[in-house]
Amino acid sequence: MRSCGILSGRLPISGRMNKSVDSHSNRNPSPLWPWALALYARPGVSEALLALQDKADLDVCELLWGLWLLAHDRAPVAELASRLAPVRQWRQHYTKPLRRLRRDLKAQAAGHPVLEQMRTHIKAAELQSERETLRQLEALTLSASIPCPPHEAFKAFSRLLIGELAPHHQALISQLHLESENMVPPSC
């Protein structure tokens, strides 16, 4: 694959909006956490991500990382699974149990201030766990992704992080990709 975007200092012609050569040339990618928060806050994004998490069993943090890679003209490498293993173990051991506890407490906490406070603390711990997941994913960027033309990057993203999905889930991924492309990258 040929180099593009970040490393070459030029932007491939892809019809992207709100991107400038200056946002990519000779700079490191924008930090993942604030980028992910900005994307998550856009209309419809949180709903789409949570639907993909709950209905297609995709990991929101991996999706955000993959979209962030695409926004920086990078694609995941073919041997991604072994590099993601420690991140996935973290998620399995910490994030998923916290999410399960938070969700299990929802009905019981309604109208019970002490339980609602406990649920709020669990929710904060879950968010911290997701932030740690994104930190781990961002740390993998140089070893687990390569500069790549946008159309090739999306193919790799789809193949390596998403796999086969139902058409309505594929449509959500496409909407998320478009939404992330339309974001103005945070300044570095």
mmCIF file with all atom_site columns, C-alpha atoms in Angstrom:
data_model
loop_
_atom_site.group_PDB
_atom_site.id
_atom_site.type_symbol
_atom_site.label_atom_id
_atom_site.label_alt_id
_atom_site.label_comp_id
_atom_site.label_asym_id
_atom_site.label_entity_id
_atom_site.label_seq_id
_atom_site.pdbx_PDB_ins_code
_atom_site.Cartn_x
_atom_site.Cartn_y
_atom_site.Cartn_z
_atom_site.occupancy
_atom_site.B_iso_or_equiv
_atom_site.pdbx_formal_charge
_atom_site.auth_seq_id
_atom_site.auth_comp_id
_atom_site.auth_asym_id
_atom_site.auth_atom_id
_atom_site.pdbx_PDB_model_num
ATOM 1   C CA . MET A 1 1   ? 0.000   0.000   0.000  1.00 0.00 ? 1   MET A CA 1
ATOM 2   C CA . ARG A 1 2   ? 1.200   3.463   -0.747 1.00 0.00 ? 2   ARG A CA 1
ATOM 3   C CA . SER A 1 3   ? 1.701   6.160   1.860  1.00 0.00 ? 3   SER A CA 1
ATOM 4   C CA . CYS A 1 4   ? -0.837  8.934   2.161  1.00 0.00 ? 4   CYS A CA 1
ATOM 5   C CA . GLY A 1 5   ? -2.174  11.581  4.500  1.00 0.00 ? 5   GLY A CA 1
ATOM 6   C CA . ILE A 1 6   ? -0.180  11.882  7.697  1.00 0.00 ? 6   ILE A CA 1
ATOM 7   C CA . LEU A 1 7   ? 3.212   10.709  6.558  1.00 0.00 ? 7   LEU A CA 1
ATOM 8   C CA . SER A 1 8   ? 3.309   12.181  3.076  1.00 0.00 ? 8   SER A CA 1
ATOM 9   C CA . GLY A 1 9   ? 1.977   15.594  4.097  1.00 0.00 ? 9   GLY A CA 1
ATOM 10  C CA . ARG A 1 10  ? -0.669  15.570  1.387  1.00 0.00 ? 10  ARG A CA 1
ATOM 11  C CA . LEU A 1 11  ? -4.290  14.658  1.433  1.00 0.00 ? 11  LEU A CA 1
ATOM 12  C CA . PRO A 1 12  ? -5.634  12.121  -1.039 1.00 0.00 ? 12  PRO A CA 1
ATOM 13  C CA . ILE A 1 13  ? -8.537  13.218  -3.163 1.00 0.00 ? 13  ILE A CA 1
ATOM 14  C CA . SER A 1 14  ? -11.517 11.623  -1.486 1.00 0.00 ? 14  SER A CA 1
ATOM 15  C CA . GLY A 1 15  ? -14.277 14.187  -1.336 1.00 0.00 ? 15  GLY A CA 1
ATOM 16  C CA . ARG A 1 16  ? -13.853 14.648  2.397  1.00 0.00 ? 16  ARG A CA 1
ATOM 17  C CA . MET A 1 17  ? -15.303 17.751  3.956  1.00 0.00 ? 17  MET A CA 1
ATOM 18  C CA . ASN A 1 18  ? -13.740 19.974  6.616  1.00 0.00 ? 18  ASN A CA 1
ATOM 19  C CA . LYS A 1 19  ? -10.243 18.582  6.275  1.00 0.00 ? 19  LYS A CA 1
ATOM 20  C CA . SER A 1 20  ? -7.265  20.655  5.408  1.00 0.00 ? 20  SER A CA 1
ATOM 21  C CA . VAL A 1 21  ? -3.770  19.649  4.415  1.00 0.00 ? 21  VAL A CA 1
ATOM 22  C CA . ASP A 1 22  ? -2.517  21.513  7.465  1.00 0.00 ? 22  ASP A CA 1
ATOM 23  C CA . SER A 1 23  ? -4.511  19.271  9.777  1.00 0.00 ? 23  SER A CA 1
ATOM 24  C CA . HIS A 1 24  ? -2.548  16.239  8.557  1.00 0.00 ? 24  HIS A CA 1
ATOM 25  C CA . SER A 1 25  ? 0.816   17.419  7.349  1.00 0.00 ? 25  SER A CA 1
ATOM 26  C CA . ASN A 1 26  ? 3.845   16.574  9.453  1.00 0.00 ? 26  ASN A CA 1
ATOM 27  C CA . ARG A 1 27  ? 1.810   16.163  12.642 1.00 0.00 ? 27  ARG A CA 1
ATOM 28  C CA . ASN A 1 28  ? 0.767   13.320  14.841 1.00 0.00 ? 28  ASN A CA 1
ATOM 29  C CA . PRO A 1 29  ? -2.881  12.320  14.778 1.00 0.00 ? 29  PRO A CA 1
ATOM 30  C CA . SER A 1 30  ? -5.185  14.272  17.068 1.00 0.00 ? 30  SER A CA 1
ATOM 31  C CA . PRO A 1 31  ? -5.568  12.550  20.461 1.00 0.00 ? 31  PRO A CA 1
ATOM 32  C CA . LEU A 1 32  ? -8.143  9.772   20.396 1.00 0.00 ? 32  LEU A CA 1
ATOM 33  C CA . TRP A 1 33  ? -10.065 10.535  23.625 1.00 0.00 ? 33  TRP A CA 1
ATOM 34  C CA . PRO A 1 34  ? -11.188 14.100  22.778 1.00 0.00 ? 34  PRO A CA 1
ATOM 35  C CA . TRP A 1 35  ? -11.838 13.048  19.170 1.00 0.00 ? 35  TRP A CA 1
ATOM 36  C CA . ALA A 1 36  ? -14.011 10.141  20.358 1.00 0.00 ? 36  ALA A CA 1
ATOM 37  C CA . LEU A 1 37  ? -15.943 12.390  22.754 1.00 0.00 ? 37  LEU A CA 1
ATOM 38  C CA . ALA A 1 38  ? -16.561 14.911  19.968 1.00 0.00 ? 38  ALA A CA 1
ATOM 39  C CA . LEU A 1 39  ? -17.813 12.214  17.586 1.00 0.00 ? 39  LEU A CA 1
ATOM 40  C CA . TYR A 1 40  ? -19.946 10.569  20.286 1.00 0.00 ? 40  TYR A CA 1
ATOM 41  C CA . ALA A 1 41  ? -21.638 13.925  20.974 1.00 0.00 ? 41  ALA A CA 1
ATOM 42  C CA . ARG A 1 42  ? -22.744 14.374  17.350 1.00 0.00 ? 42  ARG A CA 1
ATOM 43  C CA . PRO A 1 43  ? -26.456 13.770  16.638 1.00 0.00 ? 43  PRO A CA 1
ATOM 44  C CA . GLY A 1 44  ? -27.322 10.095  16.240 1.00 0.00 ? 44  GLY A CA 1
ATOM 45  C CA . VAL A 1 45  ? -23.791 8.798   16.856 1.00 0.00 ? 45  VAL A CA 1
ATOM 46  C CA . SER A 1 46  ? -24.244 7.494   20.401 1.00 0.00 ? 46  SER A CA 1
ATOM 47  C CA . GLU A 1 47  ? -27.455 5.722   19.392 1.00 0.00 ? 47  GLU A CA 1
ATOM 48  C CA . ALA A 1 48  ? -25.762 4.104   16.385 1.00 0.00 ? 48  ALA A CA 1
ATOM 49  C CA . LEU A 1 49  ? -22.737 3.008   18.419 1.00 0.00 ? 49  LEU A CA 1
ATOM 50  C CA . LEU A 1 50  ? -24.874 1.552   21.201 1.00 0.00 ? 50  LEU A CA 1
ATOM 51  C CA . ALA A 1 51  ? -27.081 -0.254  18.665 1.00 0.00 ? 51  ALA A CA 1
ATOM 52  C CA . LEU A 1 52  ? -23.974 -1.791  17.092 1.00 0.00 ? 52  LEU A CA 1
ATOM 53  C CA . GLN A 1 53  ? -22.721 -2.751  20.556 1.00 0.00 ? 53  GLN A CA 1
ATOM 54  C CA . ASP A 1 54  ? -25.981 -4.274  21.751 1.00 0.00 ? 54  ASP A CA 1
ATOM 55  C CA . LYS A 1 55  ? -27.368 -5.753  18.524 1.00 0.00 ? 55  LYS A CA 1
ATOM 56  C CA . ALA A 1 56  ? -24.216 -6.634  16.517 1.00 0.00 ? 56  ALA A CA 1
ATOM 57  C CA . ASP A 1 57  ? -21.889 -7.325  19.473 1.00 0.00 ? 57  ASP A CA 1
ATOM 58  C CA . LEU A 1 58  ? -19.287 -4.821  18.237 1.00 0.00 ? 58  LEU A CA 1
ATOM 59  C CA . ASP A 1 59  ? -17.048 -2.970  20.647 1.00 0.00 ? 59  ASP A CA 1
ATOM 60  C CA . VAL A 1 60  ? -17.698 0.787   20.748 1.00 0.00 ? 60  VAL A CA 1
ATOM 61  C CA . CYS A 1 61  ? -14.078 1.600   21.631 1.00 0.00 ? 61  CYS A CA 1
ATOM 62  C CA . GLU A 1 62  ? -12.702 -0.467  18.744 1.00 0.00 ? 62  GLU A CA 1
ATOM 63  C CA . LEU A 1 63  ? -15.213 1.168   16.398 1.00 0.00 ? 63  LEU A CA 1
ATOM 64  C CA . LEU A 1 64  ? -14.194 4.630   17.580 1.00 0.00 ? 64  LEU A CA 1
ATOM 65  C CA . TRP A 1 65  ? -10.518 3.738   17.203 1.00 0.00 ? 65  TRP A CA 1
ATOM 66  C CA . GLY A 1 66  ? -11.141 2.374   13.705 1.00 0.00 ? 66  GLY A CA 1
ATOM 67  C CA . LEU A 1 67  ? -13.040 5.506   12.681 1.00 0.00 ? 67  LEU A CA 1
ATOM 68  C CA . TRP A 1 68  ? -10.255 7.641   14.180 1.00 0.00 ? 68  TRP A CA 1
ATOM 69  C CA . LEU A 1 69  ? -7.703  5.703   12.124 1.00 0.00 ? 69  LEU A CA 1
ATOM 70  C CA . LEU A 1 70  ? -9.783  6.321   8.996  1.00 0.00 ? 70  LEU A CA 1
ATOM 71  C CA . ALA A 1 71  ? -10.011 10.030  9.819  1.00 0.00 ? 71  ALA A CA 1
ATOM 72  C CA . HIS A 1 72  ? -6.204  10.064  9.855  1.00 0.00 ? 72  HIS A CA 1
ATOM 73  C CA . ASP A 1 73  ? -5.821  8.036   6.652  1.00 0.00 ? 73  ASP A CA 1
ATOM 74  C CA . ARG A 1 74  ? -4.657  4.910   8.439  1.00 0.00 ? 74  ARG A CA 1
ATOM 75  C CA . ALA A 1 75  ? -5.825  1.305   8.279  1.00 0.00 ? 75  ALA A CA 1
ATOM 76  C CA . PRO A 1 76  ? -5.501  -1.521  10.785 1.00 0.00 ? 76  PRO A CA 1
ATOM 77  C CA . VAL A 1 77  ? -2.806  -4.101  9.948  1.00 0.00 ? 77  VAL A CA 1
ATOM 78  C CA . ALA A 1 78  ? -3.699  -7.635  8.898  1.00 0.00 ? 78  ALA A CA 1
ATOM 79  C CA . GLU A 1 79  ? -2.317  -9.240  12.089 1.00 0.00 ? 79  GLU A CA 1
ATOM 80  C CA . LEU A 1 80  ? -4.544  -7.065  14.260 1.00 0.00 ? 80  LEU A CA 1
ATOM 81  C CA . ALA A 1 81  ? -6.150  -9.731  16.467 1.00 0.00 ? 81  ALA A CA 1
ATOM 82  C CA . SER A 1 82  ? -2.956  -10.606 18.338 1.00 0.00 ? 82  SER A CA 1
ATOM 83  C CA . ARG A 1 83  ? -2.212  -6.930  18.946 1.00 0.00 ? 83  ARG A CA 1
ATOM 84  C CA . LEU A 1 84  ? -5.725  -6.308  20.228 1.00 0.00 ? 84  LEU A CA 1
ATOM 85  C CA . ALA A 1 85  ? -5.680  -9.311  22.589 1.00 0.00 ? 85  ALA A CA 1
ATOM 86  C CA . PRO A 1 86  ? -4.530  -7.375  25.699 1.00 0.00 ? 86  PRO A CA 1
ATOM 87  C CA . VAL A 1 87  ? -7.075  -4.603  25.014 1.00 0.00 ? 87  VAL A CA 1
ATOM 88  C CA . ARG A 1 88  ? -9.820  -7.158  24.571 1.00 0.00 ? 88  ARG A CA 1
ATOM 89  C CA . GLN A 1 89  ? -8.794  -8.889  27.810 1.00 0.00 ? 89  GLN A CA 1
ATOM 90  C CA . TRP A 1 90  ? -9.042  -5.537  29.606 1.00 0.00 ? 90  TRP A CA 1
ATOM 91  C CA . ARG A 1 91  ? -12.530 -5.019  28.196 1.00 0.00 ? 91  ARG A CA 1
ATOM 92  C CA . GLN A 1 92  ? -13.613 -8.545  29.143 1.00 0.00 ? 92  GLN A CA 1
ATOM 93  C CA . HIS A 1 93  ? -12.202 -8.348  32.660 1.00 0.00 ? 93  HIS A CA 1
ATOM 94  C CA . TYR A 1 94  ? -13.151 -4.762  33.605 1.00 0.00 ? 94  TYR A CA 1
ATOM 95  C CA . THR A 1 95  ? -15.424 -2.884  31.198 1.00 0.00 ? 95  THR A CA 1
ATOM 96  C CA . LYS A 1 96  ? -18.030 -5.562  30.523 1.00 0.00 ? 96  LYS A CA 1
ATOM 97  C CA . PRO A 1 97  ? -18.591 -6.451  34.202 1.00 0.00 ? 97  PRO A CA 1
ATOM 98  C CA . LEU A 1 98  ? -18.991 -2.763  35.073 1.00 0.00 ? 98  LEU A CA 1
ATOM 99  C CA . ARG A 1 99  ? -21.481 -2.303  32.227 1.00 0.00 ? 99  ARG A CA 1
ATOM 100 C CA . ARG A 1 100 ? -23.401 -5.380  33.344 1.00 0.00 ? 100 ARG A CA 1
ATOM 101 C CA . LEU A 1 101 ? -23.563 -4.098  36.945 1.00 0.00 ? 101 LEU A CA 1
ATOM 102 C CA . ARG A 1 102 ? -24.699 -0.632  35.824 1.00 0.00 ? 102 ARG A CA 1
ATOM 103 C CA . ARG A 1 103 ? -27.414 -2.068  33.611 1.00 0.00 ? 103 ARG A CA 1
ATOM 104 C CA . ASP A 1 104 ? -28.553 -4.585  36.231 1.00 0.00 ? 104 ASP A CA 1
ATOM 105 C CA . LEU A 1 105 ? -28.967 -1.814  38.791 1.00 0.00 ? 105 LEU A CA 1
ATOM 106 C CA . LYS A 1 106 ? -30.999 0.465   36.545 1.00 0.00 ? 106 LYS A CA 1
ATOM 107 C CA . ALA A 1 107 ? -34.453 -0.831  37.456 1.00 0.00 ? 107 ALA A CA 1
ATOM 108 C CA . GLN A 1 108 ? -33.642 -1.281  41.146 1.00 0.00 ? 108 GLN A CA 1
ATOM 109 C CA . ALA A 1 109 ? -32.069 2.175   41.432 1.00 0.00 ? 109 ALA A CA 1
ATOM 110 C CA . ALA A 1 110 ? -35.137 4.016   40.147 1.00 0.00 ? 110 ALA A CA 1
ATOM 111 C CA . GLY A 1 111 ? -36.531 5.857   43.142 1.00 0.00 ? 111 GLY A CA 1
ATOM 112 C CA . HIS A 1 112 ? -33.754 4.689   45.475 1.00 0.00 ? 112 HIS A CA 1
ATOM 113 C CA . PRO A 1 113 ? -31.185 7.488   45.952 1.00 0.00 ? 113 PRO A CA 1
ATOM 114 C CA . VAL A 1 114 ? -28.530 5.269   47.556 1.00 0.00 ? 114 VAL A CA 1
ATOM 115 C CA . LEU A 1 115 ? -28.692 2.729   44.730 1.00 0.00 ? 115 LEU A CA 1
ATOM 116 C CA . GLU A 1 116 ? -28.779 5.501   42.125 1.00 0.00 ? 116 GLU A CA 1
ATOM 117 C CA . GLN A 1 117 ? -25.625 6.996   43.647 1.00 0.00 ? 117 GLN A CA 1
ATOM 118 C CA . MET A 1 118 ? -23.968 3.577   43.557 1.00 0.00 ? 118 MET A CA 1
ATOM 119 C CA . ARG A 1 119 ? -25.039 3.160   39.929 1.00 0.00 ? 119 ARG A CA 1
ATOM 120 C CA . THR A 1 120 ? -23.594 6.613   39.136 1.00 0.00 ? 120 THR A CA 1
ATOM 121 C CA . HIS A 1 121 ? -20.246 5.545   40.612 1.00 0.00 ? 121 HIS A CA 1
ATOM 122 C CA . ILE A 1 122 ? -20.292 2.330   38.605 1.00 0.00 ? 122 ILE A CA 1
ATOM 123 C CA . LYS A 1 123 ? -21.101 4.337   35.465 1.00 0.00 ? 123 LYS A CA 1
ATOM 124 C CA . ALA A 1 124 ? -18.108 6.614   36.159 1.00 0.00 ? 124 ALA A CA 1
ATOM 125 C CA . ALA A 1 125 ? -15.871 3.559   36.621 1.00 0.00 ? 125 ALA A CA 1
ATOM 126 C CA . GLU A 1 126 ? -17.176 2.112   33.358 1.00 0.00 ? 126 GLU A CA 1
ATOM 127 C CA . LEU A 1 127 ? -16.360 5.366   31.570 1.00 0.00 ? 127 LEU A CA 1
ATOM 128 C CA . GLN A 1 128 ? -12.843 5.345   33.061 1.00 0.00 ? 128 GLN A CA 1
ATOM 129 C CA . SER A 1 129 ? -12.423 1.771   31.878 1.00 0.00 ? 129 SER A CA 1
ATOM 130 C CA . GLU A 1 130 ? -13.485 2.790   28.358 1.00 0.00 ? 130 GLU A CA 1
ATOM 131 C CA . ARG A 1 131 ? -11.080 5.729   28.477 1.00 0.00 ? 131 ARG A CA 1
ATOM 132 C CA . GLU A 1 132 ? -8.292  3.304   29.419 1.00 0.00 ? 132 GLU A CA 1
ATOM 133 C CA . THR A 1 133 ? -9.331  1.080   26.512 1.00 0.00 ? 133 THR A CA 1
ATOM 134 C CA . LEU A 1 134 ? -9.053  4.035   24.129 1.00 0.00 ? 134 LEU A CA 1
ATOM 135 C CA . ARG A 1 135 ? -5.659  4.915   25.620 1.00 0.00 ? 135 ARG A CA 1
ATOM 136 C CA . GLN A 1 136 ? -4.466  1.363   24.981 1.00 0.00 ? 136 GLN A CA 1
ATOM 137 C CA . LEU A 1 137 ? -5.832  1.456   21.431 1.00 0.00 ? 137 LEU A CA 1
ATOM 138 C CA . GLU A 1 138 ? -4.198  4.801   20.725 1.00 0.00 ? 138 GLU A CA 1
ATOM 139 C CA . ALA A 1 139 ? -0.888  3.373   21.994 1.00 0.00 ? 139 ALA A CA 1
ATOM 140 C CA . LEU A 1 140 ? -1.236  0.612   19.383 1.00 0.00 ? 140 LEU A CA 1
ATOM 141 C CA . THR A 1 141 ? -1.642  3.060   16.514 1.00 0.00 ? 141 THR A CA 1
ATOM 142 C CA . LEU A 1 142 ? 1.909   2.969   15.166 1.00 0.00 ? 142 LEU A CA 1
ATOM 143 C CA . SER A 1 143 ? 2.310   -0.802  15.535 1.00 0.00 ? 143 SER A CA 1
ATOM 144 C CA . ALA A 1 144 ? -1.231  -1.825  14.556 1.00 0.00 ? 144 ALA A CA 1
ATOM 145 C CA . SER A 1 145 ? -2.022  0.510   11.670 1.00 0.00 ? 145 SER A CA 1
ATOM 146 C CA . ILE A 1 146 ? -0.440  1.811   8.490  1.00 0.00 ? 146 ILE A CA 1
ATOM 147 C CA . PRO A 1 147 ? -0.874  4.894   6.325  1.00 0.00 ? 147 PRO A CA 1
ATOM 148 C CA . CYS A 1 148 ? -3.305  4.024   3.576  1.00 0.00 ? 148 CYS A CA 1
ATOM 149 C CA . PRO A 1 149 ? -5.504  5.576   0.874  1.00 0.00 ? 149 PRO A CA 1
ATOM 150 C CA . PRO A 1 150 ? -9.009  6.192   2.263  1.00 0.00 ? 150 PRO A CA 1
ATOM 151 C CA . HIS A 1 151 ? -10.840 3.592   0.144  1.00 0.00 ? 151 HIS A CA 1
ATOM 152 C CA . GLU A 1 152 ? -8.298  0.893   1.086  1.00 0.00 ? 152 GLU A CA 1
ATOM 153 C CA . ALA A 1 153 ? -8.367  1.972   4.729  1.00 0.00 ? 153 ALA A CA 1
ATOM 154 C CA . PHE A 1 154 ? -12.151 1.555   4.872  1.00 0.00 ? 154 PHE A CA 1
ATOM 155 C CA . LYS A 1 155 ? -11.899 -1.941  3.346  1.00 0.00 ? 155 LYS A CA 1
ATOM 156 C CA . ALA A 1 156 ? -9.316  -2.951  5.972  1.00 0.00 ? 156 ALA A CA 1
ATOM 157 C CA . PHE A 1 157 ? -11.379 -1.360  8.760  1.00 0.00 ? 157 PHE A CA 1
ATOM 158 C CA . SER A 1 158 ? -14.464 -3.265  7.625  1.00 0.00 ? 158 SER A CA 1
ATOM 159 C CA . ARG A 1 159 ? -12.666 -6.572  7.236  1.00 0.00 ? 159 ARG A CA 1
ATOM 160 C CA . LEU A 1 160 ? -10.547 -6.461  10.412 1.00 0.00 ? 160 LEU A CA 1
ATOM 161 C CA . LEU A 1 161 ? -12.684 -4.634  12.971 1.00 0.00 ? 161 LEU A CA 1
ATOM 162 C CA . ILE A 1 162 ? -16.235 -5.207  11.799 1.00 0.00 ? 162 ILE A CA 1
ATOM 163 C CA . GLY A 1 163 ? -16.563 -8.435  9.833  1.00 0.00 ? 163 GLY A CA 1
ATOM 164 C CA . GLU A 1 164 ? -19.859 -9.550  8.341  1.00 0.00 ? 164 GLU A CA 1
ATOM 165 C CA . LEU A 1 165 ? -22.883 -7.541  9.426  1.00 0.00 ? 165 LEU A CA 1
ATOM 166 C CA . ALA A 1 166 ? -26.547 -7.368  8.595  1.00 0.00 ? 166 ALA A CA 1
ATOM 167 C CA . PRO A 1 167 ? -27.354 -4.653  6.013  1.00 0.00 ? 167 PRO A CA 1
ATOM 168 C CA . HIS A 1 168 ? -28.937 -2.310  8.595  1.00 0.00 ? 168 HIS A CA 1
ATOM 169 C CA . HIS A 1 169 ? -25.787 -2.558  10.759 1.00 0.00 ? 169 HIS A CA 1
ATOM 170 C CA . GLN A 1 170 ? -23.616 -1.885  7.700  1.00 0.00 ? 170 GLN A CA 1
ATOM 171 C CA . ALA A 1 171 ? -25.721 1.227   7.091  1.00 0.00 ? 171 ALA A CA 1
ATOM 172 C CA . LEU A 1 172 ? -25.019 2.395   10.652 1.00 0.00 ? 172 LEU A CA 1
ATOM 173 C CA . ILE A 1 173 ? -21.272 1.896   10.086 1.00 0.00 ? 173 ILE A CA 1
ATOM 174 C CA . SER A 1 174 ? -21.481 3.928   6.871  1.00 0.00 ? 174 SER A CA 1
ATOM 175 C CA . GLN A 1 175 ? -23.347 6.709   8.695  1.00 0.00 ? 175 GLN A CA 1
ATOM 176 C CA . LEU A 1 176 ? -20.726 6.735   11.467 1.00 0.00 ? 176 LEU A CA 1
ATOM 177 C CA . HIS A 1 177 ? -17.940 6.855   8.906  1.00 0.00 ? 177 HIS A CA 1
ATOM 178 C CA . LEU A 1 178 ? -19.563 9.796   7.122  1.00 0.00 ? 178 LEU A CA 1
ATOM 179 C CA . GLU A 1 179 ? -20.159 11.578  10.428 1.00 0.00 ? 179 GLU A CA 1
ATOM 180 C CA . SER A 1 180 ? -16.508 11.121  11.440 1.00 0.00 ? 180 SER A CA 1
ATOM 181 C CA . GLU A 1 181 ? -15.290 12.385  8.052  1.00 0.00 ? 181 GLU A CA 1
ATOM 182 C CA . ASN A 1 182 ? -17.354 15.530  8.472  1.00 0.00 ? 182 ASN A CA 1
ATOM 183 C CA . MET A 1 183 ? -15.760 16.392  11.795 1.00 0.00 ? 183 MET A CA 1
ATOM 184 C CA . VAL A 1 184 ? -13.199 19.132  11.906 1.00 0.00 ? 184 VAL A CA 1
ATOM 185 C CA . PRO A 1 185 ? -10.114 17.435  13.394 1.00 0.00 ? 185 PRO A CA 1
ATOM 186 C CA . PRO A 1 186 ? -9.085  18.924  16.748 1.00 0.00 ? 186 PRO A CA 1
ATOM 187 C CA . SER A 1 187 ? -5.907  20.925  16.460 1.00 0.00 ? 187 SER A CA 1
ATOM 188 C CA . CYS A 1 188 ? -2.797  19.104  17.587 1.00 0.00 ? 188 CYS A CA 1
#
